Protein backbone atom coordinates (compact mmCIF):
# COMPACT_ATOMS: atom_id res chain seq x y z
CA MET A 1 -63.99 -17.08 44.35
CA GLU A 2 -62.94 -13.90 46.10
CA GLU A 3 -61.80 -10.92 44.08
CA THR A 4 -58.42 -9.47 44.91
CA CYS A 5 -58.31 -5.70 44.69
CA LEU A 6 -55.41 -3.28 44.82
CA ASP A 7 -55.03 -0.98 47.78
CA ASP A 8 -56.77 2.31 47.56
CA GLY A 9 -54.60 5.09 46.20
CA PRO A 10 -54.06 7.32 43.24
CA ALA A 11 -54.36 5.47 39.98
CA ALA A 12 -51.08 5.05 38.17
CA ASN A 13 -51.04 5.78 34.46
CA PHE A 14 -48.74 2.99 33.28
CA GLU A 15 -49.40 3.74 29.62
CA THR A 16 -48.11 7.30 29.99
CA ALA A 17 -45.03 6.10 31.85
CA THR A 18 -44.32 3.57 29.15
CA LEU A 19 -44.55 6.22 26.48
CA GLU A 20 -42.25 8.55 28.39
CA ILE A 21 -39.64 5.82 28.82
CA SER A 22 -39.93 4.96 25.16
CA LYS A 23 -39.37 8.58 24.20
CA ASP A 24 -36.33 8.78 26.47
CA ILE A 25 -34.87 5.62 24.94
CA ASP A 26 -35.46 6.90 21.42
CA THR A 27 -33.83 10.20 22.32
CA ILE A 28 -30.78 8.48 23.79
CA LYS A 29 -30.58 6.11 20.81
CA SER A 30 -30.84 8.88 18.25
CA THR A 31 -28.22 10.92 20.13
CA THR A 32 -25.87 7.92 20.29
CA GLU A 33 -26.37 7.07 16.63
CA GLY A 34 -25.82 10.68 15.68
CA SER A 35 -22.57 10.82 17.63
CA ASP A 36 -21.45 7.51 16.11
CA ASP A 37 -22.19 8.76 12.62
CA THR A 38 -20.34 11.99 13.33
CA THR A 39 -17.38 10.03 14.68
CA LYS A 40 -17.35 7.81 11.60
CA GLN A 41 -17.56 10.80 9.29
CA ASP A 42 -14.80 12.60 11.16
CA SER A 43 -12.66 9.46 11.13
CA SER A 44 -13.24 8.86 7.43
CA SER A 45 -12.56 12.49 6.59
CA ARG A 46 -9.30 12.32 8.52
CA ASN A 47 -8.16 9.06 7.01
CA VAL A 48 -9.32 9.23 3.39
CA CYS A 49 -6.57 11.67 2.41
CA ASN A 50 -3.98 9.44 4.06
CA VAL A 51 -4.86 6.32 2.06
CA PRO A 52 -2.58 5.84 -0.99
CA PHE A 53 -3.86 4.83 -4.42
CA ARG A 54 -7.33 6.29 -3.77
CA HIS A 55 -8.48 6.25 -7.38
CA ILE A 56 -7.42 2.77 -8.46
CA ASP A 57 -9.67 -0.06 -9.57
CA VAL A 58 -8.36 -3.23 -7.95
CA HIS A 59 -10.09 -5.40 -10.54
CA THR A 60 -7.73 -4.10 -13.23
CA PHE A 61 -4.79 -5.82 -11.52
CA PHE A 62 -4.06 -9.29 -12.82
CA THR A 63 -2.88 -10.17 -9.32
CA ASP A 64 -6.43 -9.64 -8.05
CA ARG A 65 -7.53 -12.82 -9.85
CA ASN A 66 -7.88 -16.07 -7.97
CA GLU A 67 -4.75 -18.19 -7.54
CA VAL A 68 -2.58 -16.02 -9.82
CA VAL A 69 -0.21 -15.01 -7.02
CA GLU A 70 -0.17 -18.57 -5.66
CA ARG A 71 0.85 -19.85 -9.09
CA ALA A 72 3.62 -17.26 -9.32
CA ILE A 73 4.96 -18.13 -5.86
CA HIS A 74 5.00 -21.82 -6.74
CA ASP A 75 6.85 -21.22 -10.02
CA CYS A 76 9.46 -18.98 -8.40
CA THR A 77 9.95 -21.35 -5.49
CA GLU A 78 10.55 -24.31 -7.77
CA ARG A 79 12.97 -22.47 -10.02
CA LEU A 80 14.88 -20.17 -7.69
CA ILE A 81 14.79 -21.59 -4.18
CA LYS A 82 14.61 -25.35 -4.46
CA GLU A 83 17.24 -25.41 -7.19
CA ASN A 84 19.60 -23.66 -4.76
CA ASN A 85 18.76 -26.10 -1.95
CA GLU A 86 17.18 -23.43 0.23
CA GLU A 87 13.94 -23.29 2.19
CA LEU A 88 11.19 -20.74 1.65
CA VAL A 89 10.47 -18.68 4.76
CA GLY A 90 7.87 -16.28 3.38
CA SER A 91 6.57 -14.70 0.17
CA TRP A 92 4.96 -11.32 -0.55
CA LEU A 93 3.74 -9.22 -3.45
CA LEU A 94 5.09 -5.72 -2.80
CA THR A 95 5.85 -2.42 -4.50
CA GLU A 96 9.50 -1.82 -5.22
CA ILE A 97 10.49 1.85 -5.50
CA SER A 98 13.46 2.48 -7.73
CA LEU A 99 16.18 5.08 -7.34
CA TRP A 100 14.16 7.31 -9.70
CA ASP A 101 10.96 6.96 -7.62
CA THR A 102 9.17 4.65 -10.05
CA GLU A 103 6.89 2.04 -8.49
CA LYS A 104 7.18 -1.52 -9.75
CA GLU A 105 5.31 -4.72 -8.89
CA ARG A 106 7.66 -7.30 -7.44
CA LEU A 107 7.28 -10.76 -5.99
CA VAL A 108 9.54 -10.97 -2.92
CA LEU A 109 10.68 -14.38 -1.72
CA LEU A 110 12.50 -14.72 1.57
CA ALA A 111 14.64 -17.83 1.90
CA THR A 112 16.85 -18.93 4.76
CA LYS A 113 19.97 -17.33 3.28
CA THR A 114 18.84 -15.20 0.33
CA LEU A 115 16.27 -12.57 -0.59
CA TYR A 116 14.80 -12.75 -4.09
CA SER A 117 13.05 -9.82 -5.79
CA VAL A 118 11.31 -11.20 -8.87
CA LYS A 119 9.81 -9.40 -11.84
CA TYR A 120 7.05 -11.82 -12.76
CA ASP A 121 4.78 -11.58 -15.80
CA PHE A 122 1.32 -12.17 -14.33
CA ILE A 123 -0.19 -12.25 -17.83
CA SER A 124 1.90 -14.96 -19.45
CA LEU A 125 2.83 -16.45 -16.03
CA LYS A 126 6.61 -16.53 -16.34
CA ILE A 127 9.68 -15.04 -14.69
CA LEU A 128 11.09 -12.07 -16.59
CA ASP A 129 13.96 -11.08 -14.33
CA TYR A 130 15.06 -11.34 -10.71
CA ASN A 131 17.55 -9.93 -8.26
CA HIS A 132 18.96 -11.94 -5.36
CA VAL A 133 20.73 -10.57 -2.29
CA PRO A 134 22.46 -12.79 0.30
CA LEU A 135 21.17 -11.91 3.77
CA LEU A 136 24.72 -11.86 5.15
CA LEU A 137 25.43 -8.97 2.78
CA LEU A 138 22.88 -6.66 4.44
CA ASP A 139 24.34 -4.08 6.81
CA THR A 140 21.36 -1.74 7.39
CA VAL A 141 17.57 -2.10 7.35
CA VAL A 142 15.55 1.12 7.57
CA THR A 143 11.81 1.36 8.18
CA GLY A 144 9.76 4.54 8.24
CA GLU A 145 7.55 6.89 6.27
CA LEU A 146 8.50 7.58 2.67
CA ILE A 147 9.23 11.29 2.30
CA TYR A 148 10.69 13.67 -0.27
CA PRO A 149 13.43 16.25 0.29
CA SER A 150 12.21 19.70 1.32
CA ALA A 151 13.30 21.15 -2.03
CA SER A 152 11.51 18.50 -4.08
CA LEU A 153 8.80 19.48 -6.57
CA ALA A 154 7.27 15.99 -6.51
CA PRO A 155 4.61 16.70 -3.81
CA ARG A 156 3.57 19.92 -5.55
CA LEU A 157 3.34 18.26 -8.96
CA SER A 158 1.33 15.43 -7.43
CA GLY A 159 -1.09 17.91 -5.86
CA LEU A 160 -1.45 19.75 -9.18
CA ALA A 161 -2.17 16.49 -11.02
CA GLU A 162 -4.68 15.47 -8.33
CA GLY A 163 -6.54 18.78 -8.60
CA VAL A 164 -6.71 18.71 -12.39
CA SER A 165 -7.82 15.07 -12.32
CA SER A 166 -10.64 15.88 -9.87
CA ILE A 167 -11.95 18.71 -12.06
CA ILE A 168 -11.89 16.51 -15.18
CA GLN A 169 -13.70 13.69 -13.39
CA CYS A 170 -16.42 16.04 -12.17
CA ALA A 171 -16.86 17.47 -15.66
CA VAL A 172 -16.95 14.06 -17.35
CA ARG A 173 -19.60 12.84 -14.93
CA GLN A 174 -21.53 16.05 -15.58
CA GLU A 175 -21.46 16.95 -11.91
CA TRP A 176 -21.53 20.64 -12.76
CA SER A 177 -22.74 21.61 -9.32
CA SER A 178 -19.65 20.08 -7.73
CA VAL A 179 -17.12 21.43 -10.22
CA ALA A 180 -16.75 24.55 -8.11
CA GLY A 181 -16.00 22.39 -5.08
CA CYS A 182 -13.57 20.27 -7.04
CA SER A 183 -11.72 23.35 -8.19
CA GLY A 184 -11.00 24.49 -4.64
CA LEU A 185 -7.44 25.26 -3.69
CA THR A 186 -7.36 22.31 -1.29
CA GLN A 187 -7.45 19.97 -4.27
CA PHE A 188 -4.11 21.40 -5.44
CA GLU A 189 -2.25 21.18 -2.15
CA PRO A 190 1.04 19.21 -2.13
CA ARG A 191 0.51 15.47 -1.78
CA LYS A 192 2.65 13.34 0.46
CA ARG A 193 2.97 9.61 -0.04
CA HIS A 194 1.49 8.66 3.36
CA MET A 195 3.14 5.26 3.01
CA LEU A 196 5.36 3.19 5.26
CA GLY A 197 8.47 1.92 3.52
CA MET A 198 11.40 -0.37 4.08
CA ARG A 199 14.91 -0.06 2.69
CA LEU A 200 17.49 -2.87 2.67
CA MET A 201 21.06 -1.60 2.28
CA TRP A 202 24.44 -3.21 1.72
CA ASN A 203 26.51 -0.16 0.76
CA ARG A 204 28.52 -0.13 4.04
CA GLY A 205 27.60 3.51 4.58
CA GLN A 206 29.21 4.67 1.35
CA PRO A 207 27.34 7.20 -0.85
CA LEU A 208 26.27 6.23 -4.34
CA PRO A 209 28.72 7.43 -7.04
CA LEU A 210 27.37 10.21 -9.24
CA ILE A 211 27.80 8.09 -12.35
CA LYS A 212 25.22 5.68 -10.91
CA LYS A 213 23.07 8.24 -9.10
CA TRP A 214 22.23 10.11 -12.31
CA ASN A 215 22.10 7.09 -14.59
CA PRO A 216 18.48 5.91 -15.04
CA PHE A 217 19.72 2.61 -16.50
CA ALA A 218 21.99 1.71 -13.57
CA LYS A 219 20.96 -1.62 -12.04
CA ASP A 220 23.62 -2.45 -9.44
CA ILE A 221 22.21 -0.10 -6.79
CA PRO A 222 23.29 -1.29 -3.30
CA TRP A 223 19.83 -1.05 -1.75
CA LEU A 224 16.21 -2.04 -2.29
CA THR A 225 13.20 0.03 -1.22
CA TYR A 226 9.79 -1.58 -0.68
CA ALA A 227 6.29 -0.47 0.21
CA SER A 228 2.99 -2.31 0.52
CA HIS A 229 1.25 -3.33 -2.70
CA PRO A 230 -1.87 -1.29 -3.68
CA LEU A 231 -4.03 -4.38 -3.11
CA PHE A 232 -3.17 -4.19 0.60
CA TRP A 233 -5.61 -1.30 1.05
CA TYR A 234 -8.37 -2.54 -1.25
CA LYS A 235 -8.13 -6.32 -1.51
CA ALA A 236 -11.22 -8.00 -0.11
CA GLY A 237 -10.66 -11.09 1.99
CA THR A 238 -9.26 -12.31 5.27
CA GLU A 239 -6.33 -10.80 7.14
CA VAL A 240 -4.24 -13.78 6.08
CA ILE A 241 -4.69 -12.78 2.44
CA LYS A 242 -3.91 -9.11 3.14
CA THR A 243 -0.63 -9.94 4.90
CA ARG A 244 0.72 -11.11 1.56
CA PHE A 245 0.74 -7.47 0.41
CA ASP A 246 1.93 -5.92 3.71
CA VAL A 247 5.50 -4.63 3.96
CA GLU A 248 5.32 -4.58 7.78
CA VAL A 249 4.78 -8.34 7.91
CA PHE A 250 7.74 -8.77 5.58
CA HIS A 251 9.87 -6.65 7.91
CA SER A 252 8.91 -8.66 11.00
CA MET A 253 9.86 -11.93 9.28
CA LEU A 254 13.12 -10.59 7.89
CA LYS A 255 14.36 -9.34 11.26
CA ASN A 256 14.66 -12.90 12.53
CA LEU A 257 17.10 -13.80 9.73
CA LEU A 258 19.34 -10.73 9.69
CA PRO A 259 23.00 -11.05 10.72
CA HIS A 260 23.88 -9.76 14.19
CA GLU A 261 25.97 -6.89 12.85
CA CYS A 262 23.10 -5.55 10.73
CA ASN A 263 21.64 -2.25 12.01
CA VAL A 264 17.83 -1.99 12.18
CA VAL A 265 16.83 1.68 12.12
CA ASN A 266 13.42 3.34 12.42
CA THR A 267 13.58 6.68 10.60
CA PRO A 268 11.92 8.36 7.57
CA ILE A 269 13.16 7.11 4.20
CA ILE A 270 14.09 9.92 1.82
CA ILE A 271 13.18 9.40 -1.83
CA GLU A 272 15.58 11.69 -3.71
CA ASN A 273 13.16 12.81 -6.38
CA TYR A 274 13.45 16.55 -6.98
CA CYS A 275 11.61 17.11 -10.26
CA GLY A 276 9.51 14.00 -10.54
CA VAL A 277 7.70 14.50 -13.87
CA GLY A 278 8.64 11.10 -15.25
CA ALA A 279 7.90 9.32 -11.98
CA LEU A 280 4.58 11.16 -11.68
CA VAL A 281 3.39 9.96 -15.10
CA HIS A 282 4.71 6.45 -14.46
CA ASN A 283 3.16 6.03 -11.01
CA ARG A 284 -0.22 7.67 -11.64
CA ASN A 285 -0.80 5.34 -14.58
CA GLY A 286 0.54 2.28 -12.76
CA LEU A 287 2.96 1.47 -15.57
CA GLY A 288 5.02 -0.72 -13.24
CA PHE A 289 2.07 -3.04 -12.53
CA PHE A 290 0.48 -5.72 -14.68
CA LYS A 291 -2.99 -4.29 -15.29
CA ILE A 292 -5.80 -4.42 -17.82
CA ARG A 293 -5.41 -1.41 -20.09
CA GLY A 294 -8.09 -1.79 -22.72
CA LYS A 295 -6.78 -3.76 -25.66
CA VAL A 296 -3.18 -3.42 -24.46
CA SER A 297 -2.17 -4.96 -21.13
CA PHE A 298 1.31 -4.90 -19.60
């Protein structure tokens, strides 16, 4: 058998070439990974301050348990909607924001002719109270970012509470090296809500009388303000599950049922909270939500 030889010429060092290519690939890979990590860090650093309810534990919510919300929807549908010979269009668990800027957990049921806002006890599994608004009564629907008036102290008080809370947490965890960082002035900067809201109005453009505006016990307020539930940002699961807590999905479904004369406006929603001490204590402790609170839960 004849031997086949390569043509005469300078010997090629394939091993060296392979090593050089490998080094180039590793360099490109490390550079790409480094840029990706930097991008992720930059993105997370930009977005983390814009995520509401950053310090909550989702497992303390009774609504985080399996089939609790489904049970509540079924109970409310049987009692409120079917008894009135209506058809359920959609259901959501949202945050209702009162006139005094207090956040409350509400089960929202959208029927063909009526909107139901239900205060449901997720511990004893029963309806406590509900408010129903005929859709034909709505004259304005506003969507936009929830903001405070320029003269409001609420953002400043929220920033102060956030800074003090960060220092206490660092001290409790004995992270003495990071206490100095936690006590930076940036921790005490005013805090905005960074939340999209939705307001349903049937006041025909008329301002709220002072006797109702300054009465914390007034109930017949001619509008409802909603935002996404805290579980929307932290609930693990599919997108179908998360839509149950999303105020934007609620808005898209409601638009199809609004009367023709109803105005749909996209503008910031002003929460008229100027001092905000009571609302700050209420909202930071989640008093409007059914949560596990040690031996006392409400």
